[in-house]
PDB file of C-alpha atoms and ligand atoms in Angstrom:
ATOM      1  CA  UNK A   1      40.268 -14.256   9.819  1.00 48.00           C
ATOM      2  CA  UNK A   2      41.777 -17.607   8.938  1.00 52.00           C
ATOM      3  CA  UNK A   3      45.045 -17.310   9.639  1.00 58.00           C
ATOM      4  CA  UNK A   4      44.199 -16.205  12.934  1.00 59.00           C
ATOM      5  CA  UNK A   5      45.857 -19.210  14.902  1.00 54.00           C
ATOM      6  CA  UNK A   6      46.729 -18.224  18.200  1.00 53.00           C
ATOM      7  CA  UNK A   7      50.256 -18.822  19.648  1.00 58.00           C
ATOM      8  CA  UNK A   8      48.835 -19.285  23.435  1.00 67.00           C
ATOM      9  CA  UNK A   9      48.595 -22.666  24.507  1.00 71.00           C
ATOM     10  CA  UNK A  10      44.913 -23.976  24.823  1.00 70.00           C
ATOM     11  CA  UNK A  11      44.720 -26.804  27.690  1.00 81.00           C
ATOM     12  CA  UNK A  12      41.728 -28.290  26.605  1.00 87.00           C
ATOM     13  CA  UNK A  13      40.030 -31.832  28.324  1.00 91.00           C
ATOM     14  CA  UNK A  14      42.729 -33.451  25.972  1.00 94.00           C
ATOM     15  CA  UNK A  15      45.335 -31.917  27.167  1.00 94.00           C
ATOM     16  CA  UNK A  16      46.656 -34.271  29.916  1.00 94.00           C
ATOM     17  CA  UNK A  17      46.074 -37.473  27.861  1.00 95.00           C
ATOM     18  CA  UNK A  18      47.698 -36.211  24.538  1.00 95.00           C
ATOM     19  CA  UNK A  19      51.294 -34.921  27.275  1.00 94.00           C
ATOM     20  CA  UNK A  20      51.045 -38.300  28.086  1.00 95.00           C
ATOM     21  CA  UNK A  21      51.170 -39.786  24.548  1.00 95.00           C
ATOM     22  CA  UNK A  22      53.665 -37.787  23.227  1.00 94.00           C
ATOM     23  CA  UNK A  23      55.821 -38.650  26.346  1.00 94.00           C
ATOM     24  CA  UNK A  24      55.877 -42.408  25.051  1.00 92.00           C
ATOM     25  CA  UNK A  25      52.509 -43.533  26.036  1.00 93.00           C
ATOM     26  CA  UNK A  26      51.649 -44.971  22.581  1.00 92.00           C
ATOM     27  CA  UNK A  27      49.548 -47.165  23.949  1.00 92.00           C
ATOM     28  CA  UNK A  28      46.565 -44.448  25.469  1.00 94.00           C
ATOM     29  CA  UNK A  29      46.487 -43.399  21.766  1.00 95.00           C
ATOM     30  CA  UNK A  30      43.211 -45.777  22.249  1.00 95.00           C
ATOM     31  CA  UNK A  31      41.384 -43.666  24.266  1.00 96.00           C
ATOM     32  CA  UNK A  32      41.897 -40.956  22.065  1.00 96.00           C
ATOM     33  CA  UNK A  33      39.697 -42.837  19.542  1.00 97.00           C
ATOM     34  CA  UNK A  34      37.444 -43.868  22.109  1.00 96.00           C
ATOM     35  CA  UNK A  35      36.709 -39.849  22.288  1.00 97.00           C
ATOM     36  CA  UNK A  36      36.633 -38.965  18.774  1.00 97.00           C
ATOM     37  CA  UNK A  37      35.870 -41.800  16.547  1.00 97.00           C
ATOM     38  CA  UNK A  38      31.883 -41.796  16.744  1.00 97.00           C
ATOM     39  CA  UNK A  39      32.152 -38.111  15.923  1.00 96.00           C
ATOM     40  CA  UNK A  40      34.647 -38.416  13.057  1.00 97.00           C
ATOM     41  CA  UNK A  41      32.397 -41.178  12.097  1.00 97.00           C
ATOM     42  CA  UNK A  42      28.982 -39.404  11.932  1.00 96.00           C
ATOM     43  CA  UNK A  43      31.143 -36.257  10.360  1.00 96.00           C
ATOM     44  CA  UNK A  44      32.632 -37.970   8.112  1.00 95.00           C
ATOM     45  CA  UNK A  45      29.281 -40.226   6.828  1.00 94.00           C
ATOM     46  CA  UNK A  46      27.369 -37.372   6.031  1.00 93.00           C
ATOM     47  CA  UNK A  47      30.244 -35.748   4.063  1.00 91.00           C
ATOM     48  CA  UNK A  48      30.708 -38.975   1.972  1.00 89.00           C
ATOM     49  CA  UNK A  49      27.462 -40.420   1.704  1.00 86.00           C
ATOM     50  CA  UNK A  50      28.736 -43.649   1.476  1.00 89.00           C
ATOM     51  CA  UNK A  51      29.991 -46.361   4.644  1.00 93.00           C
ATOM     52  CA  UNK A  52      32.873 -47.886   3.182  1.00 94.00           C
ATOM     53  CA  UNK A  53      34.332 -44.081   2.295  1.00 93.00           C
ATOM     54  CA  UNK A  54      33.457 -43.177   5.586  1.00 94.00           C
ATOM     55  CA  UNK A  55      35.378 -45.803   7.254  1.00 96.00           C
ATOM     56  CA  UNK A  56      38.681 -45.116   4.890  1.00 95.00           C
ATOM     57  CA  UNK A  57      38.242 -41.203   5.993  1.00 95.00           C
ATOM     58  CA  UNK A  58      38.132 -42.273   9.726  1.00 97.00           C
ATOM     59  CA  UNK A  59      41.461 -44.184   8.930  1.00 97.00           C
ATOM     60  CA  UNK A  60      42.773 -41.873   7.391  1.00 96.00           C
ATOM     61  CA  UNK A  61      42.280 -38.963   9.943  1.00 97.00           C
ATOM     62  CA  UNK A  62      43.314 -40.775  12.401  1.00 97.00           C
ATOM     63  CA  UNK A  63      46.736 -42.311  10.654  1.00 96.00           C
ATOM     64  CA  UNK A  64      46.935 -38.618  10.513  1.00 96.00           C
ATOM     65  CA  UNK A  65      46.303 -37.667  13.907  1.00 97.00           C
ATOM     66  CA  UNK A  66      48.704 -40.419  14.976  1.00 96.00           C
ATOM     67  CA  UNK A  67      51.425 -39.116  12.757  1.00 95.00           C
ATOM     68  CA  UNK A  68      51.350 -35.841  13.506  1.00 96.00           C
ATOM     69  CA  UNK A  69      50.251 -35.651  17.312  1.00 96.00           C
ATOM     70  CA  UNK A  70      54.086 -35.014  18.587  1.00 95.00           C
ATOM     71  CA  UNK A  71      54.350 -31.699  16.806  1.00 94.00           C
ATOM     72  CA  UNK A  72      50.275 -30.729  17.920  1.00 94.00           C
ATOM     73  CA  UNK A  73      51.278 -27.016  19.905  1.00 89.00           C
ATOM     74  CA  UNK A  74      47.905 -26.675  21.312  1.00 89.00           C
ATOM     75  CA  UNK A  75      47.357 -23.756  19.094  1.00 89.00           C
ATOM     76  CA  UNK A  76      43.777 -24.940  18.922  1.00 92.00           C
ATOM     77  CA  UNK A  77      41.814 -26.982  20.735  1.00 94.00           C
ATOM     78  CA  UNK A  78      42.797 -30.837  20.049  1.00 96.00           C
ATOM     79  CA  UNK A  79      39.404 -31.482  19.069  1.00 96.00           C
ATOM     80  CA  UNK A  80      39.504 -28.924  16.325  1.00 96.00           C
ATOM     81  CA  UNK A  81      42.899 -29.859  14.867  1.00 97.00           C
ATOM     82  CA  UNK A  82      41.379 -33.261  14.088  1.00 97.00           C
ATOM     83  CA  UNK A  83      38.378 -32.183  12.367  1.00 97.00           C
ATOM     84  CA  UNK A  84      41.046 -29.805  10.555  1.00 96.00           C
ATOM     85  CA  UNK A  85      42.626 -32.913   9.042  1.00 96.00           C
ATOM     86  CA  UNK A  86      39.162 -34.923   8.797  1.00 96.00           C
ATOM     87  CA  UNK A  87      37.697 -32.081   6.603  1.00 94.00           C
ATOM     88  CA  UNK A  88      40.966 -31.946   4.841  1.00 92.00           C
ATOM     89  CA  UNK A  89      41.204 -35.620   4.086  1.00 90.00           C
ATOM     90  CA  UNK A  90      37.569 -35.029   2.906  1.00 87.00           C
ATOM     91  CA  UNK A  91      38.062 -32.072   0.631  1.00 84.00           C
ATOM     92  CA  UNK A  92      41.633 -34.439  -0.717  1.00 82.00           C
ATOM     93  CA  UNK A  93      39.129 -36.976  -1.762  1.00 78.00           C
ATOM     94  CA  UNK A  94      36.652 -35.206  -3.251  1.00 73.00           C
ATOM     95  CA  UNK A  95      39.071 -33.164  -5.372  1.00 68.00           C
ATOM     96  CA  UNK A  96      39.943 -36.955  -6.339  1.00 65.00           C
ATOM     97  CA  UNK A  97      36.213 -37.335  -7.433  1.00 62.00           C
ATOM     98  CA  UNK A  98      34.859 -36.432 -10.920  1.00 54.00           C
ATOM     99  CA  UNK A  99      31.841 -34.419  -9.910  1.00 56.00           C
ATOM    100  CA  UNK A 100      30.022 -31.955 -11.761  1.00 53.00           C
ATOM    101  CA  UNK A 101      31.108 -28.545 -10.495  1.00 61.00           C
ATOM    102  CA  UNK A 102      29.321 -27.356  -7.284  1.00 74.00           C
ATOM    103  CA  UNK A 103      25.903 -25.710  -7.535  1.00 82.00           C
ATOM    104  CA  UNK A 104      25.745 -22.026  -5.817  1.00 88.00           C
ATOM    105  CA  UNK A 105      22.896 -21.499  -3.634  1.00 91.00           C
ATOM    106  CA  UNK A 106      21.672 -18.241  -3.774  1.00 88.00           C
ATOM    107  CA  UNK A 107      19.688 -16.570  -0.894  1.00 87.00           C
ATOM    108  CA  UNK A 108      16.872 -15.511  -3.229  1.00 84.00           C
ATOM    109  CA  UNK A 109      15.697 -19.188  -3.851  1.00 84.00           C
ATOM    110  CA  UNK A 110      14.546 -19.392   0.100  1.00 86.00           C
ATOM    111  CA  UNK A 111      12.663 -15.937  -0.064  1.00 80.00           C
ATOM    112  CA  UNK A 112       9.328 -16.474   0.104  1.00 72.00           C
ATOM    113  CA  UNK A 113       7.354 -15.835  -2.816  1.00 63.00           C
ATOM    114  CA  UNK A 114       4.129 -13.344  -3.024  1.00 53.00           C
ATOM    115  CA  UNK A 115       1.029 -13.766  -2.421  1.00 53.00           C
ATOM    116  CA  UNK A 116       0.668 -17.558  -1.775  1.00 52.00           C
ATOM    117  CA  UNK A 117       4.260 -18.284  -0.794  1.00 59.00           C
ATOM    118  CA  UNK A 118       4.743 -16.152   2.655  1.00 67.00           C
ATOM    119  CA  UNK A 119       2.583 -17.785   5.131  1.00 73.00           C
ATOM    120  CA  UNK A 120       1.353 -16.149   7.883  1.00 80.00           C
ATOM    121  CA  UNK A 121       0.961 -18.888  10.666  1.00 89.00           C
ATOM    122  CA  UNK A 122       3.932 -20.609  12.358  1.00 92.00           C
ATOM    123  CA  UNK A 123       3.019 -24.589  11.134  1.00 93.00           C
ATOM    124  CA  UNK A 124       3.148 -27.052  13.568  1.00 93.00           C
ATOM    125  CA  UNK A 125       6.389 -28.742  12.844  1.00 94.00           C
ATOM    126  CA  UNK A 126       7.862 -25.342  14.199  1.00 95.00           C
ATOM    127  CA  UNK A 127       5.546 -25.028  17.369  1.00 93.00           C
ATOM    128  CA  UNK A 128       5.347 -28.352  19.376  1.00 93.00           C
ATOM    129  CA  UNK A 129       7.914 -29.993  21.393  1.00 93.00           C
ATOM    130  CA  UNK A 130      10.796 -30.773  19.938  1.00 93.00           C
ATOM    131  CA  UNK A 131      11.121 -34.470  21.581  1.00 90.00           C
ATOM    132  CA  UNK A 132       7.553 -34.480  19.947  1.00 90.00           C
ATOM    133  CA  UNK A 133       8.943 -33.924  16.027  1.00 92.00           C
ATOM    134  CA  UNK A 134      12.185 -35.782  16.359  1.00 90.00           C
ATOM    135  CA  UNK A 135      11.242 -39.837  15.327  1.00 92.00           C
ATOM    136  CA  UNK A 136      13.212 -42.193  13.312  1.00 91.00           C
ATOM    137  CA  UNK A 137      11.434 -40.663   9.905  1.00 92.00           C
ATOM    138  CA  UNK A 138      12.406 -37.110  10.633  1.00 94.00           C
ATOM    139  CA  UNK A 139      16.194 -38.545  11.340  1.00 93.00           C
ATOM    140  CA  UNK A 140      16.388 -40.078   7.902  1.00 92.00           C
ATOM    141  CA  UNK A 141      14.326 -37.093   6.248  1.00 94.00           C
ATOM    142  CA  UNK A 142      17.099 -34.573   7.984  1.00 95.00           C
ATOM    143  CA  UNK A 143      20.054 -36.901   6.734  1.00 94.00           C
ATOM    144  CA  UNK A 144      18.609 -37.033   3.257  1.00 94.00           C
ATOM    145  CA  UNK A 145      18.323 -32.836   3.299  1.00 95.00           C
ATOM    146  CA  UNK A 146      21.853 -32.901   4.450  1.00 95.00           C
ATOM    147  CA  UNK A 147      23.459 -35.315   2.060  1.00 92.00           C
ATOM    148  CA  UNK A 148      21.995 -33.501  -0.979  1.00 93.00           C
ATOM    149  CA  UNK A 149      23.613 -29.756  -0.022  1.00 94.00           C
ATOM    150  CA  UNK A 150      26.601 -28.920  -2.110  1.00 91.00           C
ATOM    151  CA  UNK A 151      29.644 -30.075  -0.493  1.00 89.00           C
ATOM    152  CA  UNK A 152      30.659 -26.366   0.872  1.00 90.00           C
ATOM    153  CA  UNK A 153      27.163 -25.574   2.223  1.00 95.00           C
ATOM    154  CA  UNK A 154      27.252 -29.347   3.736  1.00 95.00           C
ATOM    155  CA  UNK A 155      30.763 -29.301   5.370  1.00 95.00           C
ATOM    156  CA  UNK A 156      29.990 -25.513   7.011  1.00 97.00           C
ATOM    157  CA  UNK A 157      26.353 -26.838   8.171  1.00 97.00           C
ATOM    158  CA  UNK A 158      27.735 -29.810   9.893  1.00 97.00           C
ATOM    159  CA  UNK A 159      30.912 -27.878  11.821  1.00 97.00           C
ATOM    160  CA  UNK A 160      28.357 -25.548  12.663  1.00 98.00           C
ATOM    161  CA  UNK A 161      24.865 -27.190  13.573  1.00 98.00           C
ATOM    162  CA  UNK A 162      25.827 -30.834  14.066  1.00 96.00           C
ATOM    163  CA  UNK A 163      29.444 -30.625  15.760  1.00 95.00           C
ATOM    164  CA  UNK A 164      28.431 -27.390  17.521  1.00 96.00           C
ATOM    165  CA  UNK A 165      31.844 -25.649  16.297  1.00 97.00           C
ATOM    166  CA  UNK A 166      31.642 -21.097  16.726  1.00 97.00           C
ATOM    167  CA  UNK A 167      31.582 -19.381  13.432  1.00 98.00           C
ATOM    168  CA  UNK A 168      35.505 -18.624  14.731  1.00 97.00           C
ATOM    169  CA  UNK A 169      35.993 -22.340  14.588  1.00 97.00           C
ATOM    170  CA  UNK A 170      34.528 -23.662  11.699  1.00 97.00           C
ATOM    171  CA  UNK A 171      36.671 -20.979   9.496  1.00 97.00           C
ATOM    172  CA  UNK A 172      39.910 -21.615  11.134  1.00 96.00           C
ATOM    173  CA  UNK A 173      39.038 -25.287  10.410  1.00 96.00           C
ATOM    174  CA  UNK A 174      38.420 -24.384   7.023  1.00 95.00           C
ATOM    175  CA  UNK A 175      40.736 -22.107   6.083  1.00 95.00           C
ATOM    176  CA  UNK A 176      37.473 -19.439   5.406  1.00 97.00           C
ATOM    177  CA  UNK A 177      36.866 -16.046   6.679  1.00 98.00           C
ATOM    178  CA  UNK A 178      34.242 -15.713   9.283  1.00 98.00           C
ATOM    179  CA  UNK A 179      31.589 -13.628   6.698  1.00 97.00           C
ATOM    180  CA  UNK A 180      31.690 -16.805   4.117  1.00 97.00           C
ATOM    181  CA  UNK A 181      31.202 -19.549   6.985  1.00 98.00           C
ATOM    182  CA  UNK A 182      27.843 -17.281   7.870  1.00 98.00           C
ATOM    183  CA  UNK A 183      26.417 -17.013   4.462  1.00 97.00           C
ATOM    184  CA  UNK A 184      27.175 -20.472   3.610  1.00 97.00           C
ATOM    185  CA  UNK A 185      25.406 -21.756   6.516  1.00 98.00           C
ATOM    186  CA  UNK A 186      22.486 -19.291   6.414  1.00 98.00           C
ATOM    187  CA  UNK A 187      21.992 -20.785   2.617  1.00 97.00           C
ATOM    188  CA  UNK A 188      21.994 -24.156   3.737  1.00 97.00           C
ATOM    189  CA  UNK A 189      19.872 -23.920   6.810  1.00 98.00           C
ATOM    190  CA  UNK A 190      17.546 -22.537   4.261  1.00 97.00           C
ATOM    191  CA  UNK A 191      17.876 -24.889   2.261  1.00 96.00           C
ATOM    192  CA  UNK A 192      17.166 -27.803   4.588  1.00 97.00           C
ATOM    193  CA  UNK A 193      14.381 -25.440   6.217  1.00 96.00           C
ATOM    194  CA  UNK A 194      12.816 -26.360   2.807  1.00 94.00           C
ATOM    195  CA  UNK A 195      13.256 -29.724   2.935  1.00 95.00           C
ATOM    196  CA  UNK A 196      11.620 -30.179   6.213  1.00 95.00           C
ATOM    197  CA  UNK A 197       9.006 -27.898   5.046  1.00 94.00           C
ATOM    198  CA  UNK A 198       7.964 -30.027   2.194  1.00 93.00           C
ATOM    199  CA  UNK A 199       8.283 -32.709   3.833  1.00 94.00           C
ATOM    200  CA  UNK A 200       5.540 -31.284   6.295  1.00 93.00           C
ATOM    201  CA  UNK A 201       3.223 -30.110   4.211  1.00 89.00           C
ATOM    202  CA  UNK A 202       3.166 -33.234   1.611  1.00 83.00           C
ATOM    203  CA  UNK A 203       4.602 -36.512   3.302  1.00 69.00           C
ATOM    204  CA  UNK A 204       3.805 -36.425   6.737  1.00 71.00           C
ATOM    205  CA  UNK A 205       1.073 -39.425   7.312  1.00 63.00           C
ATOM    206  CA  UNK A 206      -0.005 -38.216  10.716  1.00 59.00           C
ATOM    207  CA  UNK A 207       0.019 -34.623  11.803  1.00 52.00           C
ATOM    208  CA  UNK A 208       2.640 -33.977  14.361  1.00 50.00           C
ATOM    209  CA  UNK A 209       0.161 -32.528  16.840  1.00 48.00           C
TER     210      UNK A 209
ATOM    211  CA  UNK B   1       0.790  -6.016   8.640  1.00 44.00           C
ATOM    212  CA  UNK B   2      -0.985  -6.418   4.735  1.00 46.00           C
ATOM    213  CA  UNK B   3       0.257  -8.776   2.710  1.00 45.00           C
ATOM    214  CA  UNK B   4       2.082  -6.614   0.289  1.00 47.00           C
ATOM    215  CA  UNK B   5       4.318  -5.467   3.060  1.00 49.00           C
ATOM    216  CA  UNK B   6       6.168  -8.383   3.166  1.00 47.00           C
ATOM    217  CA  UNK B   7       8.461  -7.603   0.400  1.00 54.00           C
ATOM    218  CA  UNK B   8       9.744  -4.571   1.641  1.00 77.00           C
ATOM    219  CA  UNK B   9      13.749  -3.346   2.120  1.00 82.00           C
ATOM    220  CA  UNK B  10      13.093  -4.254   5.854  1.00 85.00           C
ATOM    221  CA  UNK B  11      11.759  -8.414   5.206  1.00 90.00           C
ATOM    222  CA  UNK B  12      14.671  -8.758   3.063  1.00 89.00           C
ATOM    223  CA  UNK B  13      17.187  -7.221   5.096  1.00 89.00           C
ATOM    224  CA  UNK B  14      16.391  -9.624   8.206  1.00 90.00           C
ATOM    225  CA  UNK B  15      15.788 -12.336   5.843  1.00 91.00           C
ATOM    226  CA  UNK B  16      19.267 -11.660   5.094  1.00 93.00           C
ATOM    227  CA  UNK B  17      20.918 -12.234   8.763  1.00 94.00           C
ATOM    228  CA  UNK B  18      17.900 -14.646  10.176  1.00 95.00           C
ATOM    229  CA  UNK B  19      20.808 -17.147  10.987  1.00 97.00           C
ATOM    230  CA  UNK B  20      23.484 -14.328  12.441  1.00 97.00           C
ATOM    231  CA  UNK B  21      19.857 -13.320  14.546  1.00 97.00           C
ATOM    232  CA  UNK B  22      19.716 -17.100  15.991  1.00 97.00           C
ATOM    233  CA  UNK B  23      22.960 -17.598  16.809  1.00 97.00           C
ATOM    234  CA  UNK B  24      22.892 -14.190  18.335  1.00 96.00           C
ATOM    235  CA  UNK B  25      26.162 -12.776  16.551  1.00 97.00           C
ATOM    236  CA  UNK B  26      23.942  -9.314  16.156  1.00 96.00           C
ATOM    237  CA  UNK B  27      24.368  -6.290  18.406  1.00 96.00           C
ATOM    238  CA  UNK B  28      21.795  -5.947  20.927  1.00 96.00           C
ATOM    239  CA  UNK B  29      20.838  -2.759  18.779  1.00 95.00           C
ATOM    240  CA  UNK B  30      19.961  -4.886  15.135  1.00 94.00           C
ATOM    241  CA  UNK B  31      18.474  -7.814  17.556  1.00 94.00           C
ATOM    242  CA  UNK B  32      15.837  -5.004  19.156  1.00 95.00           C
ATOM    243  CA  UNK B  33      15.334  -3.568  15.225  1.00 93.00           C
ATOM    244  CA  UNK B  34      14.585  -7.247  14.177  1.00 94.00           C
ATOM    245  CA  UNK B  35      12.575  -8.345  16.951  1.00 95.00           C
ATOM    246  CA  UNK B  36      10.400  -5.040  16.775  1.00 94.00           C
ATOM    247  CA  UNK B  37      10.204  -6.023  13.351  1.00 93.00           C
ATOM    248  CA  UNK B  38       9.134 -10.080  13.537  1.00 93.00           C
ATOM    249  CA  UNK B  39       6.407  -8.679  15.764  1.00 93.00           C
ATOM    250  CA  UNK B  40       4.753  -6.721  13.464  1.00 92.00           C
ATOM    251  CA  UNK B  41       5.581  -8.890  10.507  1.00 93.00           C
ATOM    252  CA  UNK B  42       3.711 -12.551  10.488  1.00 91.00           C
ATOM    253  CA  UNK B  43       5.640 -13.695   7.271  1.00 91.00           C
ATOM    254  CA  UNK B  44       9.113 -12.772   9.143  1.00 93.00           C
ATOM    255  CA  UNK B  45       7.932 -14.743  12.298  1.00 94.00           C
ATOM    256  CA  UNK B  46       6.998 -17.697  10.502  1.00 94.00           C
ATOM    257  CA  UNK B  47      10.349 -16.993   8.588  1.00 93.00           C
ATOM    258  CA  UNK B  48      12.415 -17.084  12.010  1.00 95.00           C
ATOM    259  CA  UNK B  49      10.537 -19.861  13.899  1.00 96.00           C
ATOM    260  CA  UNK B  50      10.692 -22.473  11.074  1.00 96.00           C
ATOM    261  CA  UNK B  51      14.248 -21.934  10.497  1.00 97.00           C
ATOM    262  CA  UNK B  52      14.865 -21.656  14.129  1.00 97.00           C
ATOM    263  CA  UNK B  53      13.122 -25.254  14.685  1.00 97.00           C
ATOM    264  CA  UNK B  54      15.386 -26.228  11.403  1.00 97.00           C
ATOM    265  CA  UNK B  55      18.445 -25.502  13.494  1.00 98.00           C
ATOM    266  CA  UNK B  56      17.270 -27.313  16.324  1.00 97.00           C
ATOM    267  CA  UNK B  57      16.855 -30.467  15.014  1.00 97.00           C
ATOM    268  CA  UNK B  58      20.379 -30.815  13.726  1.00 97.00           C
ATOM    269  CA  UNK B  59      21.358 -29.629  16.772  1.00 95.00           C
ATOM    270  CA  UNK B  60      19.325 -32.916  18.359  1.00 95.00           C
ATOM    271  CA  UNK B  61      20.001 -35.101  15.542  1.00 94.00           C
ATOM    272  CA  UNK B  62      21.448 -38.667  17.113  1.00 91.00           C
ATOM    273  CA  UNK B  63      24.638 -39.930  16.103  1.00 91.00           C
ATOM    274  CA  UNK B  64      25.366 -43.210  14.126  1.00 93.00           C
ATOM    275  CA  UNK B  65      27.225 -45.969  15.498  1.00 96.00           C
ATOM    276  CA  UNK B  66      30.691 -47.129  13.938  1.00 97.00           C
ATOM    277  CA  UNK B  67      30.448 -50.229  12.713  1.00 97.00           C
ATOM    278  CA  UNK B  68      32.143 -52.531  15.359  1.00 97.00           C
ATOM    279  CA  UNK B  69      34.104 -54.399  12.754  1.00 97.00           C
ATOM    280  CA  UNK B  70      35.233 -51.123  11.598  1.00 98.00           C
ATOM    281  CA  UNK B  71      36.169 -50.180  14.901  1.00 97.00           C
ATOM    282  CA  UNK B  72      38.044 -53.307  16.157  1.00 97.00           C
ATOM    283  CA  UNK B  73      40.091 -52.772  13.104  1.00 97.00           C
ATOM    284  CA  UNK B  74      41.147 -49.155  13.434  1.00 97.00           C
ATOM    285  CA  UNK B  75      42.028 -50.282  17.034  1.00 96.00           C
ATOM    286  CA  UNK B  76      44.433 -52.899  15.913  1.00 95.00           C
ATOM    287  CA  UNK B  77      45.725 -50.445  13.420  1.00 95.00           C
ATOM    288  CA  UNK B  78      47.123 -48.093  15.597  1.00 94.00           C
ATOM    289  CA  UNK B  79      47.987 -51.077  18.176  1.00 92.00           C
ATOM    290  CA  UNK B  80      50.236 -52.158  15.942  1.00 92.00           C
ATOM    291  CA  UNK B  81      51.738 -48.613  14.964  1.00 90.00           C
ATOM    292  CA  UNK B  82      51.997 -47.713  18.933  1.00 86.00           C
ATOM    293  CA  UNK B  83      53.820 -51.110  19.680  1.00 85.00           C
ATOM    294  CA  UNK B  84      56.494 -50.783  16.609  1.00 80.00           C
ATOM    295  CA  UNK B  85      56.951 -47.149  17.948  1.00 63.00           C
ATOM    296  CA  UNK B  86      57.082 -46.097  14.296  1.00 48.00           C
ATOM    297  CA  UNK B  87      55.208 -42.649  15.396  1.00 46.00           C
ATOM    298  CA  UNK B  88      57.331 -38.930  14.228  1.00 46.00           C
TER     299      UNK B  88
HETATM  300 ZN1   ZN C 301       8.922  -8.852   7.388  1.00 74.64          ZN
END
């Protein structure tokens, strides 16, 4: 459930430094940043697509975070109260934007077809070491899949699969029920599943073996 | 395990909560029913492992650096908010 904010006080790794910053300690807002910023960053690059928006949505979260810290009631984890207002200050700007409205992915797209489209052997991609798969290319191939989800599949897949937030989490953060944060992210996982897979079986120089 | 099987009520249904499966968010009693099942059914398997290794590598994705100019300014931002106490 969304509104499901608990009243109990979480005393998360934060804890200690953020007492000490609302007691007057301004000044250890720094480290703070020094926690947060690269993963704001990398959240908030992939969400915009674009460096320079990605730096003003940093700001901006955490101007927020700043502003708001003396009334934070460890209701949550400190770490998901600022993603809160990241993805907030995200889904602010895009309702700013003048994009076409979002495209639905439906779950039938990603079955596999008949005949032809089921394969029957796991392909190598899926089967060798994963320190083996993971170069530069496959980074930026990855990045590309995730930059061209829909927005709502793209915010869900990133809470969940980059940032390594619970189902729980990533719909408190977003104000969602627990159900839509699963199918969302099942759809885009499938989605990028196909990506990877096409990538694979067409672009691949070298075999990954 | 013929090829026609693979688009029965059962491939569907696990296609379905592959993702709920991984992140094990099942009861142990629809994990055993889908397991039994993957073992039987290639085009499941290859279903599951490919979007299993999918997860993975976002999960091992590396992180960008912030652009130090970038940073140095943010820094100075808040500097000067935390000196001029203008905070509440
Ligand atoms: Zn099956």
């Amino acid at each position: 459930m969304p509104q499901n904010w608990k009243p109990e006080i979480k005393k998360d790794e934060d804890y200690e430094l953020v007492q000490a910053i609302n007691a007057g300690r301004a000044d250890r807002f720094e480290e703070l940043i020094n926690r947060y910023e690269q993963k704001i960053y990398n959240f908030s690059l992939r969400m915009c697509n674009d460096v320079q928006d990605a730096e003003d949505m940093v700001q901006e979260t955490f101007l927020n975070v700043f502003k708001y810290l003396g009334g934070f009631r460890y209701e949550t984890k400190l770490k998901n109260w600022i993603y809160r207002i990241a993805a907030s200050a995200c889904i602010k700007r895009r309702r700013k934007s003048k994009f076409a409205p979002e495209k639905e992915l439906s779950l039938d797209e990603f079955m596999p077809g008949e005949g032809e489209g089921a394969p029957r052997e796991i392909p190598d991609w899926a089967n060798v070491p994963l320190d083996r798969l993971l170069d530069e290319e496959l980074s930026s191939i990855v990045k590309a899949g995730i930059d061209s989800l829909p927005d709502k599949y793209r915010m869900i897949l990133m809470l969940r699969d980059i940032e390594g937030f619970s189902t729980a989490e990533a719909a408190q953060i977003l104000d969602l029920t627990e159900s839509n944060v699963k199918v969302r992210l099942h759809r885009a996982r499938l989605y990028l599943r196909d990506r990877l897979k096409d990538y694979f079986d067409h672009d691949r120089i070298e075999s990954p073996s | 395990m013929t090829e026609s099987n693979h688009h029965h009520e059962k491939c569907r249904e696990l296609f379905e909560r592959l993702s709920e499966y991984l992140d094990r968010e099942l009861d142990e009693e629809t994990c055993s029913e889908i397991e039994a099942h993957i073992d039987r059914c290639e085009p499941c398997k290859v279903c599951m492992k490919t979007l299993k290794r999918t997860v993975d590598v976002c999960r091992n994705l590396k992180q960008e650096q912030v652009p130090p100019d970038f940073s140095r300014h943010l820094r100075e931002l808040i500097g000067q908010l935390a000196e001029g106490g203008k905070r509440g």
